[in-house]
Amino acid sequence: MLWVCTVIFVLVMGFLLYAVFRPRPQGQTVTAPQTERRTARAVVAAVVITGLVLFVFLVADFWTDRALAALSTSQPLKIKVTGHQWWWDVEYEATVPSQMVTTANELHIPVGRPVLLELTSHDVIHSFWVPNLHGKKDLIPGYVTTLWIQADQPGVFRGQCAEFCGHQHAHMALLVIAEPPEAFAAWREAQQHPAGAPSDALQQRGQEVFLSSACVLCHTIRGTPAGAKAAPDLTHLASRQMLAAGTLYNTPGHLAGWIVDAQQLKPGNKMPPNSLTGSDLQALLAYLTSLK
Ligand code: CUA
């Protein structure tokens, strides 16, 4: 659709520029009959071509819709996505509780398998939109909507909240990472585990900083006493590509800036500033970046 429309746009602009700048015979007010016939033929041809192109789009649209409707199977991968101002809570459902996975702002899906998203919201209306996978679907507080997606090839597909939901609506993005089934299974396996224990004294100190500061009031790190649900689950924070719902790449520098003064980076979000001493911050970073 993009390329067809691009070609048409360029052609239309070309004809328009030609019409504007073509040399005109001076003093001639009546169009010759053969010129008029040629113009009429050109207009009819343009209308017919437009109709044909739109018809082809209609058929393509119809087939795409049919393919999307045919995704519903009895054994889909079910993922619950809850919108928050301004991040995405992601839960992989499982019949066995120990196989459930909670993460944030990043969905992994296996290529070629239908995925059923169960969408809801914690606060205001948001809208889930990953243009490469499906259209938009609203996330409504107190109500669950569903959306089927399937990735036919591996890749990273960016999604964006598509319903104005407050100050940081624009910074409410997510990534859908489609990977081969084996890679997906390995990822899911790894995410099921609680966070690893600190492996050195610095990380140990970092964990103490985390557990003794305001972090625990909002965040969960499974395997530690931190179990609050008001903010993204950090159990495997270091495995994610982005921070703050697609706002920043997940680097130690960004993470440090985010911890110290998140309001500077994403004004209005719920993360308060944290004044830590330099050594405490370094220890906390060492711990958080170890949470692969
Ligand atoms: Cu959430 Cu816009």
Coordinates of C-alpha atoms and ligand atoms in Angstrom, one line a residue:
M1 CA 0.0 0.0 0.0
L2 CA 2.8 2.3 0.9
W3 CA 4.7 1.8 -2.4
V4 CA 1.6 2.0 -4.6
C5 CA 0.5 5.2 -2.8
T6 CA 4.1 6.6 -3.2
V7 CA 4.1 6.0 -6.9
I8 CA 0.6 7.5 -7.3
F9 CA 1.6 10.5 -5.2
V10 CA 4.8 11.1 -7.3
L11 CA 2.8 10.8 -10.6
V12 CA 0.1 13.2 -9.4
M13 CA 2.6 15.7 -8.3
G14 CA 4.4 15.4 -11.6
F15 CA 1.3 16.0 -13.7
L16 CA 0.4 18.9 -11.4
L17 CA 3.8 20.5 -11.9
Y18 CA 3.5 20.0 -15.6
A19 CA 0.1 21.6 -15.7
V20 CA 1.3 24.6 -13.7
F21 CA 4.5 25.2 -15.6
R22 CA 3.8 24.0 -19.2
P23 CA 4.2 26.6 -21.9
R24 CA 0.9 28.1 -23.1
P25 CA 0.4 29.6 -26.5
Q26 CA -0.2 33.4 -26.0
G27 CA -3.6 34.9 -26.9
Q28 CA -5.4 31.6 -27.5
T29 CA -8.7 31.3 -25.5
V30 CA -10.5 28.5 -27.3
T31 CA -9.2 24.9 -26.8
A32 CA -8.9 22.9 -30.0
P33 CA -11.5 20.1 -30.2
Q34 CA -8.8 17.3 -30.4
T35 CA -7.1 18.7 -27.3
E36 CA -10.5 18.6 -25.5
R37 CA -11.0 15.0 -26.6
R38 CA -7.5 14.0 -25.4
T39 CA -8.2 15.7 -22.0
A40 CA -11.5 13.9 -21.6
R41 CA -9.8 10.5 -22.4
A42 CA -7.1 11.2 -19.9
V43 CA -9.6 12.1 -17.1
V44 CA -11.6 8.9 -17.8
A45 CA -8.5 6.8 -17.8
A46 CA -7.4 8.3 -14.5
V47 CA -10.8 7.7 -12.9
V48 CA -10.7 4.0 -14.1
I49 CA -7.2 3.5 -12.8
T50 CA -8.1 5.0 -9.4
G51 CA -11.1 2.7 -9.2
L52 CA -9.0 -0.3 -10.1
V53 CA -6.3 0.5 -7.5
L54 CA -8.9 1.1 -4.8
F55 CA -10.5 -2.2 -5.7
V56 CA -7.2 -4.1 -5.4
F57 CA -6.7 -2.5 -2.0
L58 CA -10.2 -3.5 -1.0
V59 CA -9.5 -7.2 -1.9
A60 CA -6.1 -7.1 -0.1
D61 CA -7.8 -5.6 3.0
F62 CA -10.5 -8.3 2.9
W63 CA -7.9 -11.1 2.7
T64 CA -5.8 -9.5 5.5
D65 CA -8.9 -9.3 7.7
R66 CA -9.8 -12.9 6.9
A67 CA -6.3 -14.1 7.8
L68 CA -6.5 -12.2 11.1
A69 CA -9.9 -13.6 11.9
A70 CA -8.7 -17.1 11.1
L71 CA -6.0 -16.8 13.9
S72 CA -8.3 -17.8 16.7
T73 CA -7.4 -21.3 17.8
S74 CA -8.1 -23.3 20.9
Q75 CA -4.5 -23.3 22.0
P76 CA -3.2 -19.7 21.7
L77 CA -0.4 -18.2 23.6
K78 CA -2.3 -15.9 26.1
I79 CA -0.8 -12.7 27.2
K80 CA -2.5 -10.2 29.5
V81 CA -1.5 -6.6 28.9
T82 CA -2.6 -3.9 31.3
G83 CA -2.1 -0.3 30.5
H84 CA -0.9 2.1 33.2
Q85 CA 0.0 5.8 33.0
W86 CA 2.5 5.4 31.3
W87 CA 3.8 1.8 30.9
W88 CA 2.6 -1.6 30.0
D89 CA 2.3 -4.5 32.5
V90 CA 2.7 -7.8 30.7
E91 CA 1.7 -11.2 32.1
Y92 CA 2.0 -14.6 30.4
E93 CA -0.7 -16.8 31.6
A94 CA -0.2 -20.5 32.4
T95 CA -2.1 -23.2 34.1
V96 CA 0.8 -23.8 36.5
P97 CA 1.5 -20.6 38.6
S98 CA 5.2 -21.2 38.5
Q99 CA 5.2 -20.9 34.8
M100 CA 3.6 -17.5 34.8
V101 CA 5.8 -14.7 33.7
T102 CA 5.5 -11.0 34.5
T103 CA 7.4 -8.4 32.7
A104 CA 6.9 -4.9 31.4
N105 CA 6.9 -2.9 28.2
E106 CA 8.3 -5.8 26.1
L107 CA 6.5 -8.7 24.7
H108 CA 8.2 -11.8 23.3
I109 CA 6.2 -14.0 21.0
P110 CA 7.1 -17.1 19.0
V111 CA 7.0 -16.7 15.2
G112 CA 4.1 -18.5 13.5
R113 CA 1.9 -19.0 16.5
P114 CA -1.3 -17.2 17.2
V115 CA -1.2 -15.0 20.2
L116 CA -4.3 -13.9 22.1
L117 CA -3.8 -10.6 23.9
E118 CA -6.2 -9.8 26.8
L119 CA -6.2 -6.0 27.2
T120 CA -7.3 -4.0 30.1
S121 CA -6.3 -0.8 31.9
H122 CA -5.5 0.1 35.4
D123 CA -6.4 3.8 35.2
V124 CA -7.5 5.6 32.0
I125 CA -8.2 4.4 28.5
H126 CA -5.1 3.5 26.5
S127 CA -4.8 1.9 23.1
F128 CA -2.6 -1.0 22.1
W129 CA -1.1 -0.4 18.6
V130 CA 1.6 -2.4 16.9
P131 CA 1.1 -1.3 13.3
N132 CA 3.1 -4.2 11.8
L133 CA 0.9 -6.8 13.6
H134 CA -2.6 -5.5 13.8
G135 CA -4.8 -2.4 14.1
K136 CA -5.5 -0.5 17.3
K137 CA -7.5 -1.9 20.3
D138 CA -8.5 0.2 23.3
L139 CA -7.6 -0.8 26.8
I140 CA -10.5 0.1 29.0
P141 CA -10.5 0.1 32.9
G142 CA -12.7 -2.7 34.3
Y143 CA -13.2 -4.4 31.0
V144 CA -11.2 -6.9 29.0
T145 CA -10.9 -6.6 25.2
T146 CA -9.0 -9.1 23.1
L147 CA -6.8 -8.9 20.1
W148 CA -5.2 -11.7 18.0
I149 CA -1.8 -11.2 16.6
Q150 CA 0.7 -13.4 14.8
A151 CA 4.2 -12.6 13.6
D152 CA 5.1 -14.4 10.4
Q153 CA 8.8 -13.5 10.6
P154 CA 11.2 -12.7 13.4
G155 CA 11.8 -9.1 14.2
V156 CA 11.3 -6.3 16.7
F157 CA 8.1 -4.5 16.2
R158 CA 7.5 -1.2 17.9
G159 CA 4.2 -0.5 19.5
Q160 CA 2.7 2.8 20.8
C161 CA -0.2 3.8 22.9
A162 CA -2.6 5.2 20.4
E163 CA -5.1 6.9 22.7
F164 CA -4.3 10.2 24.4
C165 CA -3.9 9.2 28.1
G166 CA -2.2 12.1 29.8
H167 CA 1.0 13.9 30.0
Q168 CA 3.4 11.2 28.9
H169 CA 1.1 9.5 26.3
A170 CA 3.8 9.9 23.7
H171 CA 6.3 8.1 25.9
M172 CA 4.2 5.0 26.2
A173 CA 5.7 2.6 23.8
L174 CA 6.5 -1.1 23.8
L175 CA 8.4 -3.6 21.8
V176 CA 7.1 -6.9 20.5
I177 CA 10.0 -9.2 19.9
A178 CA 9.1 -12.0 17.6
E179 CA 11.6 -14.9 17.7
P180 CA 11.8 -18.5 16.6
P181 CA 9.9 -20.9 18.9
E182 CA 13.1 -22.3 20.5
A183 CA 14.4 -18.8 21.3
F184 CA 11.0 -17.9 22.7
A185 CA 10.9 -21.0 24.9
A186 CA 14.4 -20.2 26.2
W187 CA 13.4 -16.6 27.0
R188 CA 10.2 -17.8 28.7
E189 CA 12.1 -20.4 30.7
A190 CA 14.6 -17.7 31.9
Q191 CA 11.9 -15.3 32.8
Q192 CA 10.1 -17.8 35.0
H193 CA 13.0 -18.0 37.4
P194 CA 13.3 -15.6 40.3
A195 CA 16.1 -13.0 40.2
G196 CA 19.6 -14.5 40.8
A197 CA 21.3 -13.9 44.1
P198 CA 23.9 -11.1 44.2
S199 CA 27.2 -12.6 43.0
D200 CA 29.6 -10.2 44.7
A201 CA 29.8 -7.7 47.6
L202 CA 28.9 -4.7 45.4
Q203 CA 25.8 -6.4 44.1
Q204 CA 24.9 -7.5 47.6
R205 CA 25.2 -3.9 48.8
G206 CA 23.0 -2.9 45.8
Q207 CA 20.3 -5.3 46.8
E208 CA 20.4 -3.8 50.4
V209 CA 20.1 -0.3 48.9
F210 CA 17.1 -1.5 46.9
L211 CA 15.4 -3.2 49.7
S212 CA 16.0 -0.3 52.2
S213 CA 14.9 2.5 49.9
A214 CA 11.6 3.7 48.4
C215 CA 12.1 1.2 45.4
V216 CA 10.3 -1.6 47.3
L217 CA 7.1 0.5 47.7
C218 CA 6.3 0.1 44.0
H219 CA 8.5 -2.6 42.4
T220 CA 8.8 -6.3 42.5
I221 CA 11.9 -8.3 42.3
R222 CA 10.9 -12.0 42.6
G223 CA 13.2 -13.9 44.9
T224 CA 13.5 -10.9 47.2
P225 CA 11.0 -9.4 49.7
A226 CA 10.2 -6.7 47.2
G227 CA 6.7 -7.5 45.9
A228 CA 4.8 -4.3 45.2
K229 CA 2.8 -4.1 42.0
A230 CA 2.5 -0.4 41.4
A231 CA 5.3 -0.2 38.9
P232 CA 7.1 -2.5 36.4
D233 CA 8.4 -5.8 37.6
L234 CA 12.2 -5.6 37.8
T235 CA 13.0 -9.3 38.2
H236 CA 14.7 -9.5 34.8
L237 CA 15.1 -5.8 34.1
A238 CA 18.6 -6.2 32.5
S239 CA 17.1 -8.5 29.9
R240 CA 15.0 -5.7 28.4
Q241 CA 16.0 -3.5 25.6
M242 CA 14.4 -0.3 26.8
L243 CA 13.6 1.6 30.0
A244 CA 10.6 3.7 30.9
A245 CA 8.2 2.3 28.2
G246 CA 10.4 2.8 25.2
T247 CA 11.7 6.1 26.3
L248 CA 15.4 5.2 26.9
Y249 CA 17.8 2.5 25.8
N250 CA 18.6 0.2 28.7
T251 CA 22.1 1.4 29.5
P252 CA 23.6 1.8 33.0
G253 CA 23.9 5.6 32.3
H254 CA 20.2 5.9 31.5
L255 CA 19.2 3.7 34.4
A256 CA 21.2 5.9 36.8
G257 CA 19.6 9.0 35.4
W258 CA 16.2 7.4 35.7
I259 CA 16.7 6.3 39.3
V260 CA 18.1 9.7 40.4
D261 CA 15.6 12.0 38.7
A262 CA 13.0 10.3 36.5
Q263 CA 10.9 13.5 36.4
Q264 CA 13.6 15.2 34.4
L265 CA 13.4 12.4 31.7
K266 CA 9.6 11.8 31.7
P267 CA 7.9 14.6 33.6
G268 CA 4.7 13.6 35.4
N269 CA 5.4 9.8 35.7
K270 CA 4.9 8.2 39.1
M271 CA 8.6 7.5 39.9
P272 CA 9.9 9.9 42.5
P273 CA 13.4 11.3 42.6
N274 CA 15.8 9.3 44.7
S275 CA 18.7 11.0 46.3
L276 CA 21.3 8.3 46.8
T277 CA 25.0 8.7 47.6
G278 CA 27.4 8.0 44.7
S279 CA 28.5 4.7 46.2
D280 CA 25.0 3.6 46.9
L281 CA 23.9 4.4 43.4
Q282 CA 26.9 2.5 41.9
A283 CA 26.0 -0.5 44.1
L284 CA 22.3 -0.3 43.1
L285 CA 23.3 -0.1 39.4
A286 CA 25.6 -3.1 39.8
Y287 CA 22.7 -5.1 41.2
L288 CA 20.0 -4.0 38.8
T289 CA 22.2 -4.5 35.7
S290 CA 22.9 -8.1 37.0
L291 CA 19.2 -8.9 36.8
K292 CA 19.4 -10.6 33.4
Ligands
CUA1 CU1 -1.5 5.3 27.2 CU2 -1.7 7.0 25.5

